[in-house]
Amino acid sequence: MAKLNTHYRQLKREYIFPIIEEKLFSFKEKFPLAAVVNLGIGDVALPLASSIATAIENATREMTTVTGMRGYGPSEGYLFLREAIVNQEYPSVGITPDEIFISDGTNSDASSIHELFSSANRVAIVDPTYPVYLDANIMAGRGGRVTLLPCTKENQFCPTPPSDHFDLIYLCTPGNPTGVAMNRSLLEQWVAYALKEKAVLLIDNAYSAYVTSSDVPKTVYAIPGADEVAVEFRSFSKSAGFTGLRCAYTVLPKKVLKGKLYPMWKKRQSTKSNGVAYPIQRGAEAALSGHGATETRAQVATYQANARRLKAALSSRGFTVHGGIDAPYLWWEVPEGTSSWEFFDHLLTTCHILAIPGRGFGAHGEGFIRLSAFTTPEQVTTAEAALCALE
Ligand code: PLP
């Protein structure tokens, strides 16, 4: 009989989304007329920018001609997109187009990067965080080598480098779920740590488009030496509304681990990926410049304004809320003596607002609720009014 991968049984973290759906279902059964404001799942809410749709349409149409037809594309992505990324996102930090690898999502890349490393490595992962880094390591039987780095109120939700040795460190900045980003000084400390320990930083920077603070670099490569120790993951999902289209990229500089990692990732991509659809890559290219960039920046600005309004509404009611400045998430402290699940229930039944209990993102998420600003301004107005019920 075929034997199963028993490591899957070690995935202990409760999978919150089915529980949330169940709670929402029973709430709607009880109150069929109640309109729920969904500030839970962090999926984009605004329609796709028209420049992106036009670029995708044109590229698809191009493929109906003999000269424009494209079959399998390069597994690392088309050069036009890799060049556009370097020009728009990494203009002066020394990253070159051949250090960019296009993929169908940061989720895929961040969950497979561990394949390049020995299972003997000591791994550190921020907690609470986007669940994929930990779960992918557990599924691969590496759970026993993982140490969690607490992101707490005391360290402003951004851990400093530890005193002991780790080989691989997963960081998520700007952070999901905390909505807080690492500033330059902290990133410098992490780069110095990685250089000293000969470690690799695996940095999920899916929310770079949301950075507004002047002391928060948009990329780790703004820090000298980072190109020797850091791999950065970026996505078009939240910067350009691509959650349903799927396009992202990994930046893997040739100097990381003295050039040993780069050919391995290249090999891995060419073995395991046949690339991302040509029209989608044209759509991503359109998001980066000209009218497409104007449209996507306006969408990001809308979500940022949503975050500011929600934060102001909560703060004016005496609640303590973190994040929301460099990321589209608010990290709301639940009242003392209440668990994050209890407060989730309270918010749903009292205000008809759907949030995510912080516990679902890791043990150190207990005591917090995550609100997503990925909604429409109209829904924020409804939420602002609904929050009065908490008084
Ligand atoms: N990384 C973080 C931190 C996220 O919050 C998300 C989505 O919510 C992703 C990655 C997923 O990115 P993608 O859609 O490119 O797979």
CSV table of C-alpha atoms and ligand atoms in Angstrom, one decimal:
chain,number,residue,atom,x,y,z
A,1,MET,CA,0.0,0.0,0.0
A,2,ALA,CA,1.3,3.5,-0.9
A,3,LYS,CA,2.6,5.2,2.2
A,4,LEU,CA,1.6,8.8,3.0
A,5,ASN,CA,3.7,11.8,3.9
A,6,THR,CA,3.1,11.7,7.7
A,7,HIS,CA,4.5,15.2,8.1
A,8,TYR,CA,1.2,16.6,7.0
A,9,ARG,CA,-0.2,15.3,10.3
A,10,GLN,CA,2.1,17.8,12.1
A,11,LEU,CA,0.3,20.8,10.6
A,12,LYS,CA,-1.2,21.7,14.0
A,13,ARG,CA,-2.2,25.3,13.4
A,14,GLU,CA,-6.0,25.3,13.1
A,15,TYR,CA,-7.0,26.1,9.6
A,16,ILE,CA,-9.1,29.2,10.3
A,17,PHE,CA,-10.9,29.9,7.0
A,18,PRO,CA,-13.3,27.0,7.1
A,19,ILE,CA,-14.1,27.8,10.8
A,20,ILE,CA,-14.7,31.5,9.8
A,21,GLU,CA,-16.9,30.4,6.9
A,22,GLU,CA,-18.9,28.2,9.2
A,23,LYS,CA,-19.4,31.0,11.7
A,24,LEU,CA,-20.4,33.3,8.9
A,25,PHE,CA,-22.9,30.8,7.6
A,26,SER,CA,-24.6,30.3,10.9
A,27,PHE,CA,-24.6,34.1,11.5
A,28,LYS,CA,-26.4,34.6,8.1
A,29,GLU,CA,-28.9,31.8,9.0
A,30,LYS,CA,-29.7,33.6,12.2
A,31,PHE,CA,-29.7,37.1,10.7
A,32,PRO,CA,-30.6,36.7,7.0
A,33,LEU,CA,-31.1,40.5,6.5
A,34,ALA,CA,-27.8,41.6,8.1
A,35,ALA,CA,-25.2,42.9,5.6
A,36,VAL,CA,-21.7,41.8,6.7
A,37,VAL,CA,-18.7,44.1,6.0
A,38,ASN,CA,-16.0,41.7,5.0
A,39,LEU,CA,-12.7,43.0,6.4
A,40,GLY,CA,-11.4,39.4,6.7
A,41,ILE,CA,-9.8,37.7,3.8
A,42,GLY,CA,-7.1,39.9,2.3
A,43,ASP,CA,-8.2,39.7,-1.3
A,44,VAL,CA,-8.4,42.7,-3.6
A,45,ALA,CA,-11.8,44.3,-4.0
A,46,LEU,CA,-11.4,46.9,-6.7
A,47,PRO,CA,-11.9,45.9,-10.4
A,48,LEU,CA,-8.9,45.2,-12.6
A,49,ALA,CA,-7.3,48.3,-14.1
A,50,SER,CA,-8.4,48.8,-17.7
A,51,SER,CA,-4.8,49.2,-19.0
A,52,ILE,CA,-4.0,45.7,-17.7
A,53,ALA,CA,-7.1,44.2,-19.2
A,54,THR,CA,-6.2,45.9,-22.6
A,55,ALA,CA,-2.6,44.6,-22.5
A,56,ILE,CA,-3.9,41.0,-21.7
A,57,GLU,CA,-6.5,41.3,-24.5
A,58,ASN,CA,-3.9,42.6,-27.0
A,59,ALA,CA,-1.4,39.9,-26.1
A,60,THR,CA,-4.0,37.2,-26.5
A,61,ARG,CA,-5.1,38.6,-29.8
A,62,GLU,CA,-1.4,38.8,-30.9
A,63,MET,CA,-1.3,35.0,-30.4
A,64,THR,CA,-4.0,34.5,-33.0
A,65,THR,CA,-1.5,35.4,-35.7
A,66,VAL,CA,1.2,33.2,-37.1
A,67,THR,CA,4.0,35.6,-36.2
A,68,GLY,CA,2.6,36.4,-32.8
A,69,MET,CA,1.8,32.9,-31.7
A,70,ARG,CA,3.7,31.9,-28.5
A,71,GLY,CA,4.1,28.4,-27.0
A,72,TYR,CA,6.1,27.7,-23.9
A,73,GLY,CA,7.8,30.8,-22.7
A,74,PRO,CA,11.1,31.0,-20.8
A,75,SER,CA,10.7,29.4,-17.4
A,76,GLU,CA,12.3,32.4,-15.7
A,77,GLY,CA,9.9,34.8,-17.5
A,78,TYR,CA,10.0,37.0,-20.6
A,79,LEU,CA,12.9,39.5,-20.7
A,80,PHE,CA,10.5,42.4,-21.4
A,81,LEU,CA,8.9,41.9,-18.0
A,82,ARG,CA,12.1,41.3,-16.1
A,83,GLU,CA,13.6,44.5,-17.6
A,84,ALA,CA,10.4,46.4,-16.7
A,85,ILE,CA,10.7,45.2,-13.1
A,86,VAL,CA,14.3,46.2,-12.9
A,87,ASN,CA,13.7,49.6,-14.4
A,88,GLN,CA,10.6,50.4,-12.3
A,89,GLU,CA,11.3,48.6,-9.0
A,90,TYR,CA,15.1,48.3,-8.7
A,91,PRO,CA,16.5,51.2,-10.6
A,92,SER,CA,19.5,52.0,-8.5
A,93,VAL,CA,20.3,49.0,-6.3
A,94,GLY,CA,22.3,46.9,-8.8
A,95,ILE,CA,19.8,44.1,-9.5
A,96,THR,CA,19.9,42.9,-13.1
A,97,PRO,CA,17.1,41.3,-15.2
A,98,ASP,CA,18.7,37.9,-15.0
A,99,GLU,CA,18.4,38.0,-11.2
A,100,ILE,CA,14.5,38.2,-11.6
A,101,PHE,CA,12.5,35.0,-11.9
A,102,ILE,CA,8.8,35.4,-12.8
A,103,SER,CA,6.4,33.0,-11.3
A,104,ASP,CA,2.7,32.4,-10.7
A,105,GLY,CA,2.8,33.7,-7.1
A,106,THR,CA,4.8,34.5,-4.1
A,107,ASN,CA,2.9,31.7,-2.4
A,108,SER,CA,4.5,29.2,-4.8
A,109,ASP,CA,8.0,30.6,-4.5
A,110,ALA,CA,8.0,31.2,-0.7
A,111,SER,CA,6.7,27.6,-0.2
A,112,SER,CA,9.4,26.0,-2.4
A,113,ILE,CA,12.6,27.9,-1.7
A,114,HIS,CA,13.4,25.5,1.1
A,115,GLU,CA,14.1,22.8,-1.5
A,116,LEU,CA,17.4,24.4,-2.3
A,117,PHE,CA,18.7,24.0,1.3
A,118,SER,CA,19.8,21.0,3.4
A,119,SER,CA,17.4,19.8,6.0
A,120,ALA,CA,20.2,20.2,8.5
A,121,ASN,CA,19.8,24.0,8.4
A,122,ARG,CA,18.4,25.8,11.5
A,123,VAL,CA,15.4,27.8,10.4
A,124,ALA,CA,13.8,30.9,12.0
A,125,ILE,CA,10.3,32.2,11.1
A,126,VAL,CA,8.5,35.2,12.3
A,127,ASP,CA,5.3,34.6,14.3
A,128,PRO,CA,2.6,35.6,13.7
A,129,THR,CA,3.0,35.5,10.0
A,130,TYR,CA,1.6,34.5,6.6
A,131,PRO,CA,1.3,30.7,7.2
A,132,VAL,CA,3.0,29.3,4.2
A,133,TYR,CA,6.7,29.5,5.3
A,134,LEU,CA,6.1,27.4,8.4
A,135,ASP,CA,3.6,25.0,6.8
A,136,ALA,CA,5.8,24.3,3.8
A,137,ASN,CA,8.7,23.5,6.1
A,138,ILE,CA,6.5,21.2,8.2
A,139,MET,CA,5.2,19.4,5.1
A,140,ALA,CA,8.7,18.8,4.0
A,141,GLY,CA,9.6,17.2,7.3
A,142,ARG,CA,11.6,20.2,8.5
A,143,GLY,CA,9.3,21.3,11.2
A,144,GLY,CA,11.6,20.1,14.0
A,145,ARG,CA,14.4,22.5,12.8
A,146,VAL,CA,12.2,25.6,13.0
A,147,THR,CA,12.3,28.2,15.7
A,148,LEU,CA,9.7,31.0,15.9
A,149,LEU,CA,10.7,34.6,16.3
A,150,PRO,CA,7.9,36.4,18.2
A,151,CYS,CA,6.6,39.6,16.8
A,152,THR,CA,5.1,41.3,19.9
A,153,LYS,CA,4.0,44.7,21.0
A,154,GLU,CA,7.4,44.9,22.9
A,155,ASN,CA,9.4,44.7,19.7
A,156,GLN,CA,6.9,46.7,17.7
A,157,PHE,CA,6.1,43.4,15.9
A,158,CYS,CA,9.5,43.3,14.2
A,159,PRO,CA,12.0,41.0,15.8
A,160,THR,CA,15.7,41.9,16.1
A,161,PRO,CA,18.3,39.3,15.1
A,162,PRO,CA,18.7,36.6,17.8
A,163,SER,CA,22.0,36.0,19.7
A,164,ASP,CA,22.1,32.4,18.5
A,165,HIS,CA,22.8,31.0,15.0
A,166,PHE,CA,20.2,30.4,12.3
A,167,ASP,CA,20.9,29.5,8.7
A,168,LEU,CA,17.6,30.5,7.1
A,169,ILE,CA,15.4,33.3,8.3
A,170,TYR,CA,12.0,34.0,6.9
A,171,LEU,CA,10.9,37.6,7.3
A,172,CYS,CA,7.7,39.2,6.1
A,173,THR,CA,8.0,42.9,5.7
A,174,PRO,CA,5.7,44.8,5.4
A,175,GLY,CA,4.1,42.2,7.6
A,176,ASN,CA,1.0,40.2,7.2
A,177,PRO,CA,-0.9,40.1,9.6
A,178,THR,CA,0.6,42.9,11.7
A,179,GLY,CA,0.7,45.5,9.0
A,180,VAL,CA,4.0,46.8,10.4
A,181,ALA,CA,7.2,47.1,8.3
A,182,MET,CA,10.9,46.9,9.2
A,183,ASN,CA,12.7,50.2,9.1
A,184,ARG,CA,16.2,50.7,7.5
A,185,SER,CA,18.1,50.3,10.8
A,186,LEU,CA,16.4,47.0,11.6
A,187,LEU,CA,17.0,45.7,8.1
A,188,GLU,CA,20.6,46.7,8.4
A,189,GLN,CA,20.9,44.7,11.6
A,190,TRP,CA,19.4,41.6,9.8
A,191,VAL,CA,21.8,42.0,6.9
A,192,ALA,CA,24.8,42.3,9.2
A,193,TYR,CA,23.6,39.2,11.1
A,194,ALA,CA,23.2,37.2,7.9
A,195,LEU,CA,26.7,38.3,6.7
A,196,LYS,CA,28.2,37.3,10.0
A,197,GLU,CA,26.4,34.0,10.3
A,198,LYS,CA,26.7,33.2,6.6
A,199,ALA,CA,22.9,32.9,6.7
A,200,VAL,CA,20.2,33.6,4.1
A,201,LEU,CA,17.3,36.0,4.6
A,202,LEU,CA,14.1,34.9,2.8
A,203,ILE,CA,12.1,38.1,2.6
A,204,ASP,CA,8.5,38.2,1.6
A,205,ASN,CA,7.9,41.8,0.4
A,206,ALA,CA,4.5,41.2,-1.2
A,207,TYR,CA,3.3,44.6,0.1
A,208,SER,CA,6.2,46.8,-1.0
A,209,ALA,CA,3.7,49.0,-2.9
A,210,TYR,CA,2.2,50.0,0.4
A,211,VAL,CA,5.3,51.5,2.0
A,212,THR,CA,4.9,55.1,2.9
A,213,SER,CA,7.3,55.7,5.8
A,214,SER,CA,10.5,57.4,4.7
A,215,ASP,CA,12.7,55.2,6.9
A,216,VAL,CA,11.3,52.0,5.4
A,217,PRO,CA,13.2,50.9,2.3
A,218,LYS,CA,11.0,49.5,-0.5
A,219,THR,CA,13.5,46.7,-1.0
A,220,VAL,CA,16.1,45.0,1.2
A,221,TYR,CA,18.6,45.6,-1.6
A,222,ALA,CA,18.7,49.3,-0.6
A,223,ILE,CA,20.9,48.0,2.3
A,224,PRO,CA,24.6,47.5,1.3
A,225,GLY,CA,25.5,43.8,1.5
A,226,ALA,CA,21.9,42.5,1.1
A,227,ASP,CA,22.7,41.2,-2.4
A,228,GLU,CA,25.0,38.7,-0.7
A,229,VAL,CA,22.5,37.3,1.8
A,230,ALA,CA,18.9,38.1,0.8
A,231,VAL,CA,16.3,36.6,-1.5
A,232,GLU,CA,13.2,38.8,-2.0
A,233,PHE,CA,9.7,37.8,-3.0
A,234,ARG,CA,7.4,40.2,-4.7
A,235,SER,CA,3.9,39.9,-6.2
A,236,PHE,CA,1.6,41.7,-8.5
A,237,SER,CA,-1.3,40.3,-6.4
A,238,LYS,CA,-1.7,43.2,-4.0
A,239,SER,CA,0.1,46.0,-6.0
A,240,ALA,CA,-2.0,45.5,-9.2
A,241,GLY,CA,-5.0,43.3,-8.4
A,242,PHE,CA,-3.5,40.1,-9.8
A,243,THR,CA,-4.8,37.6,-7.1
A,244,GLY,CA,-6.9,36.0,-9.8
A,245,LEU,CA,-4.5,36.5,-12.7
A,246,ARG,CA,-1.4,35.2,-10.9
A,247,CYS,CA,2.0,36.8,-11.5
A,248,ALA,CA,4.9,37.4,-9.0
A,249,TYR,CA,8.7,37.2,-9.0
A,250,THR,CA,11.6,36.2,-6.9
A,251,VAL,CA,14.8,38.3,-6.8
A,252,LEU,CA,17.8,36.1,-6.4
A,253,PRO,CA,21.1,37.9,-6.7
A,254,LYS,CA,24.0,36.0,-8.1
A,255,LYS,CA,26.2,36.8,-5.1
A,256,VAL,CA,24.0,35.1,-2.5
A,257,LEU,CA,25.9,32.2,-0.9
A,258,LYS,CA,28.9,33.1,-3.1
A,259,GLY,CA,26.9,32.3,-6.3
A,260,LYS,CA,25.9,28.8,-5.3
A,261,LEU,CA,22.2,29.5,-4.8
A,262,TYR,CA,21.5,31.2,-8.2
A,263,PRO,CA,22.1,28.2,-10.5
A,264,MET,CA,20.1,26.0,-8.2
A,265,TRP,CA,17.0,28.2,-8.4
A,266,LYS,CA,17.5,28.5,-12.1
A,267,LYS,CA,17.6,24.8,-12.4
A,268,ARG,CA,14.7,24.3,-10.1
A,269,GLN,CA,12.5,26.8,-12.1
A,270,SER,CA,13.4,25.2,-15.5
A,271,THR,CA,12.7,21.7,-14.1
A,272,LYS,CA,9.5,22.5,-12.2
A,273,SER,CA,7.9,25.4,-14.1
A,274,ASN,CA,7.0,26.0,-17.7
A,275,GLY,CA,6.5,29.7,-17.0
A,276,VAL,CA,3.6,32.1,-16.7
A,277,ALA,CA,1.2,32.8,-19.5
A,278,TYR,CA,2.4,35.4,-22.0
A,279,PRO,CA,-0.7,37.6,-21.9
A,280,ILE,CA,-0.5,37.7,-18.1
A,281,GLN,CA,3.1,38.8,-18.3
A,282,ARG,CA,2.1,41.5,-20.7
A,283,GLY,CA,-0.6,42.5,-18.2
A,284,ALA,CA,2.1,42.7,-15.4
A,285,GLU,CA,4.3,44.8,-17.7
A,286,ALA,CA,1.4,47.2,-18.3
A,287,ALA,CA,0.9,47.5,-14.5
A,288,LEU,CA,4.4,48.9,-14.1
A,289,SER,CA,4.5,51.9,-16.3
A,290,GLY,CA,2.5,54.6,-18.1
A,291,HIS,CA,-1.3,54.7,-17.6
A,292,GLY,CA,-1.2,51.2,-16.0
A,293,ALA,CA,1.1,52.4,-13.2
A,294,THR,CA,-1.2,55.4,-12.6
A,295,GLU,CA,-4.2,53.2,-12.4
A,296,THR,CA,-2.6,50.7,-10.0
A,297,ARG,CA,-1.1,53.4,-7.8
A,298,ALA,CA,-4.6,54.9,-7.5
A,299,GLN,CA,-5.9,51.5,-6.4
A,300,VAL,CA,-3.2,51.1,-3.8
A,301,ALA,CA,-3.9,54.7,-2.6
A,302,THR,CA,-7.6,53.7,-2.2
A,303,TYR,CA,-6.7,50.8,0.0
A,304,GLN,CA,-4.2,52.9,2.0
A,305,ALA,CA,-6.9,55.5,2.6
A,306,ASN,CA,-9.3,52.8,3.7
A,307,ALA,CA,-6.6,51.6,6.2
A,308,ARG,CA,-6.2,55.2,7.5
A,309,ARG,CA,-9.9,55.7,7.9
A,310,LEU,CA,-10.4,52.4,9.7
A,311,LYS,CA,-7.5,53.1,12.0
A,312,ALA,CA,-8.8,56.6,12.8
A,313,ALA,CA,-12.3,55.2,13.5
A,314,LEU,CA,-10.9,52.7,16.0
A,315,SER,CA,-8.4,55.0,17.6
A,316,SER,CA,-11.1,57.7,18.2
A,317,ARG,CA,-13.1,55.0,20.1
A,318,GLY,CA,-10.1,54.4,22.4
A,319,PHE,CA,-8.9,51.2,20.8
A,320,THR,CA,-5.2,50.5,20.3
A,321,VAL,CA,-4.4,49.6,16.7
A,322,HIS,CA,-1.1,49.0,15.0
A,323,GLY,CA,0.0,48.8,11.4
A,324,GLY,CA,-2.0,50.3,8.5
A,325,ILE,CA,0.8,52.8,7.5
A,326,ASP,CA,3.1,50.7,5.4
A,327,ALA,CA,0.7,47.8,4.7
A,328,PRO,CA,-3.1,47.4,4.1
A,329,TYR,CA,-3.7,45.6,7.4
A,330,LEU,CA,-4.6,46.8,10.9
A,331,TRP,CA,-3.5,44.8,14.0
A,332,TRP,CA,-6.1,45.6,16.6
A,333,GLU,CA,-5.5,44.8,20.3
A,334,VAL,CA,-8.5,43.0,21.6
A,335,PRO,CA,-9.8,44.2,25.0
A,336,GLU,CA,-8.0,42.5,28.0
A,337,GLY,CA,-9.5,39.2,29.2
A,338,THR,CA,-10.9,38.5,25.7
A,339,SER,CA,-9.5,36.0,23.3
A,340,SER,CA,-9.1,36.8,19.6
A,341,TRP,CA,-11.8,34.3,18.7
A,342,GLU,CA,-14.2,35.7,21.3
A,343,PHE,CA,-13.6,39.2,19.9
A,344,PHE,CA,-14.0,37.9,16.4
A,345,ASP,CA,-17.5,36.6,17.4
A,346,HIS,CA,-18.3,39.9,19.2
A,347,LEU,CA,-17.4,42.0,16.2
A,348,LEU,CA,-19.5,39.8,13.9
A,349,THR,CA,-22.6,39.7,16.0
A,350,THR,CA,-22.4,43.3,17.3
A,351,CYS,CA,-21.1,45.2,14.3
A,352,HIS,CA,-21.6,42.7,11.5
A,353,ILE,CA,-17.9,43.1,10.6
A,354,LEU,CA,-15.9,40.0,9.6
A,355,ALA,CA,-12.3,40.1,10.7
A,356,ILE,CA,-9.6,37.4,11.2
A,357,PRO,CA,-8.6,36.4,14.7
A,358,GLY,CA,-4.9,36.9,15.2
A,359,ARG,CA,-4.5,33.4,16.7
A,360,GLY,CA,-4.9,32.0,13.2
A,361,PHE,CA,-1.6,33.5,12.2
A,362,GLY,CA,0.4,31.9,15.0
A,363,ALA,CA,0.6,31.7,18.8
A,364,HIS,CA,1.8,35.3,19.1
A,365,GLY,CA,-1.2,36.5,17.2
A,366,GLU,CA,-3.4,35.8,20.3
A,367,GLY,CA,-4.8,39.0,21.7
A,368,PHE,CA,-5.2,40.7,18.3
A,369,ILE,CA,-7.6,40.9,15.4
A,370,ARG,CA,-6.6,41.5,11.8
A,371,LEU,CA,-8.6,43.9,9.7
A,372,SER,CA,-8.0,44.1,6.0
A,373,ALA,CA,-8.3,47.4,4.1
A,374,PHE,CA,-8.9,45.5,0.8
A,375,THR,CA,-12.4,46.7,0.5
A,376,THR,CA,-14.3,49.7,-1.1
A,377,PRO,CA,-14.5,53.2,0.4
A,378,GLU,CA,-18.3,52.6,0.7
A,379,GLN,CA,-17.8,49.5,2.8
A,380,VAL,CA,-15.4,51.5,5.0
A,381,THR,CA,-18.2,54.0,5.6
A,382,THR,CA,-20.5,51.2,6.6
A,383,ALA,CA,-17.9,49.8,8.9
A,384,GLU,CA,-17.3,53.2,10.5
A,385,ALA,CA,-21.0,53.5,11.3
A,386,ALA,CA,-21.2,49.9,12.5
A,387,LEU,CA,-18.3,50.4,14.9
A,388,CYS,CA,-20.5,52.7,17.0
A,389,ALA,CA,-22.2,49.6,18.3
A,390,LEU,CA,-19.0,48.8,20.3
A,391,GLU,CA,-19.6,51.8,22.5
B,1,PLP,N1,2.9,36.8,0.8
B,1,PLP,C1,2.1,37.5,1.7
B,1,PLP,C2,2.7,38.1,2.9
B,1,PLP,C3,0.7,37.6,1.5
B,1,PLP,O1,0.0,38.2,2.4
B,1,PLP,C4,0.1,37.0,0.4
B,1,PLP,C5,-1.3,37.0,0.2
B,1,PLP,O2,-2.1,37.4,1.0
B,1,PLP,C6,1.0,36.3,-0.5
B,1,PLP,C7,2.3,36.3,-0.3
B,1,PLP,C8,0.4,35.6,-1.7
B,1,PLP,O3,1.0,36.2,-2.8
B,1,PLP,P1,0.6,35.6,-4.3
B,1,PLP,O4,-0.8,35.9,-4.6
B,1,PLP,O5,1.6,36.2,-5.2
B,1,PLP,O6,0.8,34.1,-4.2
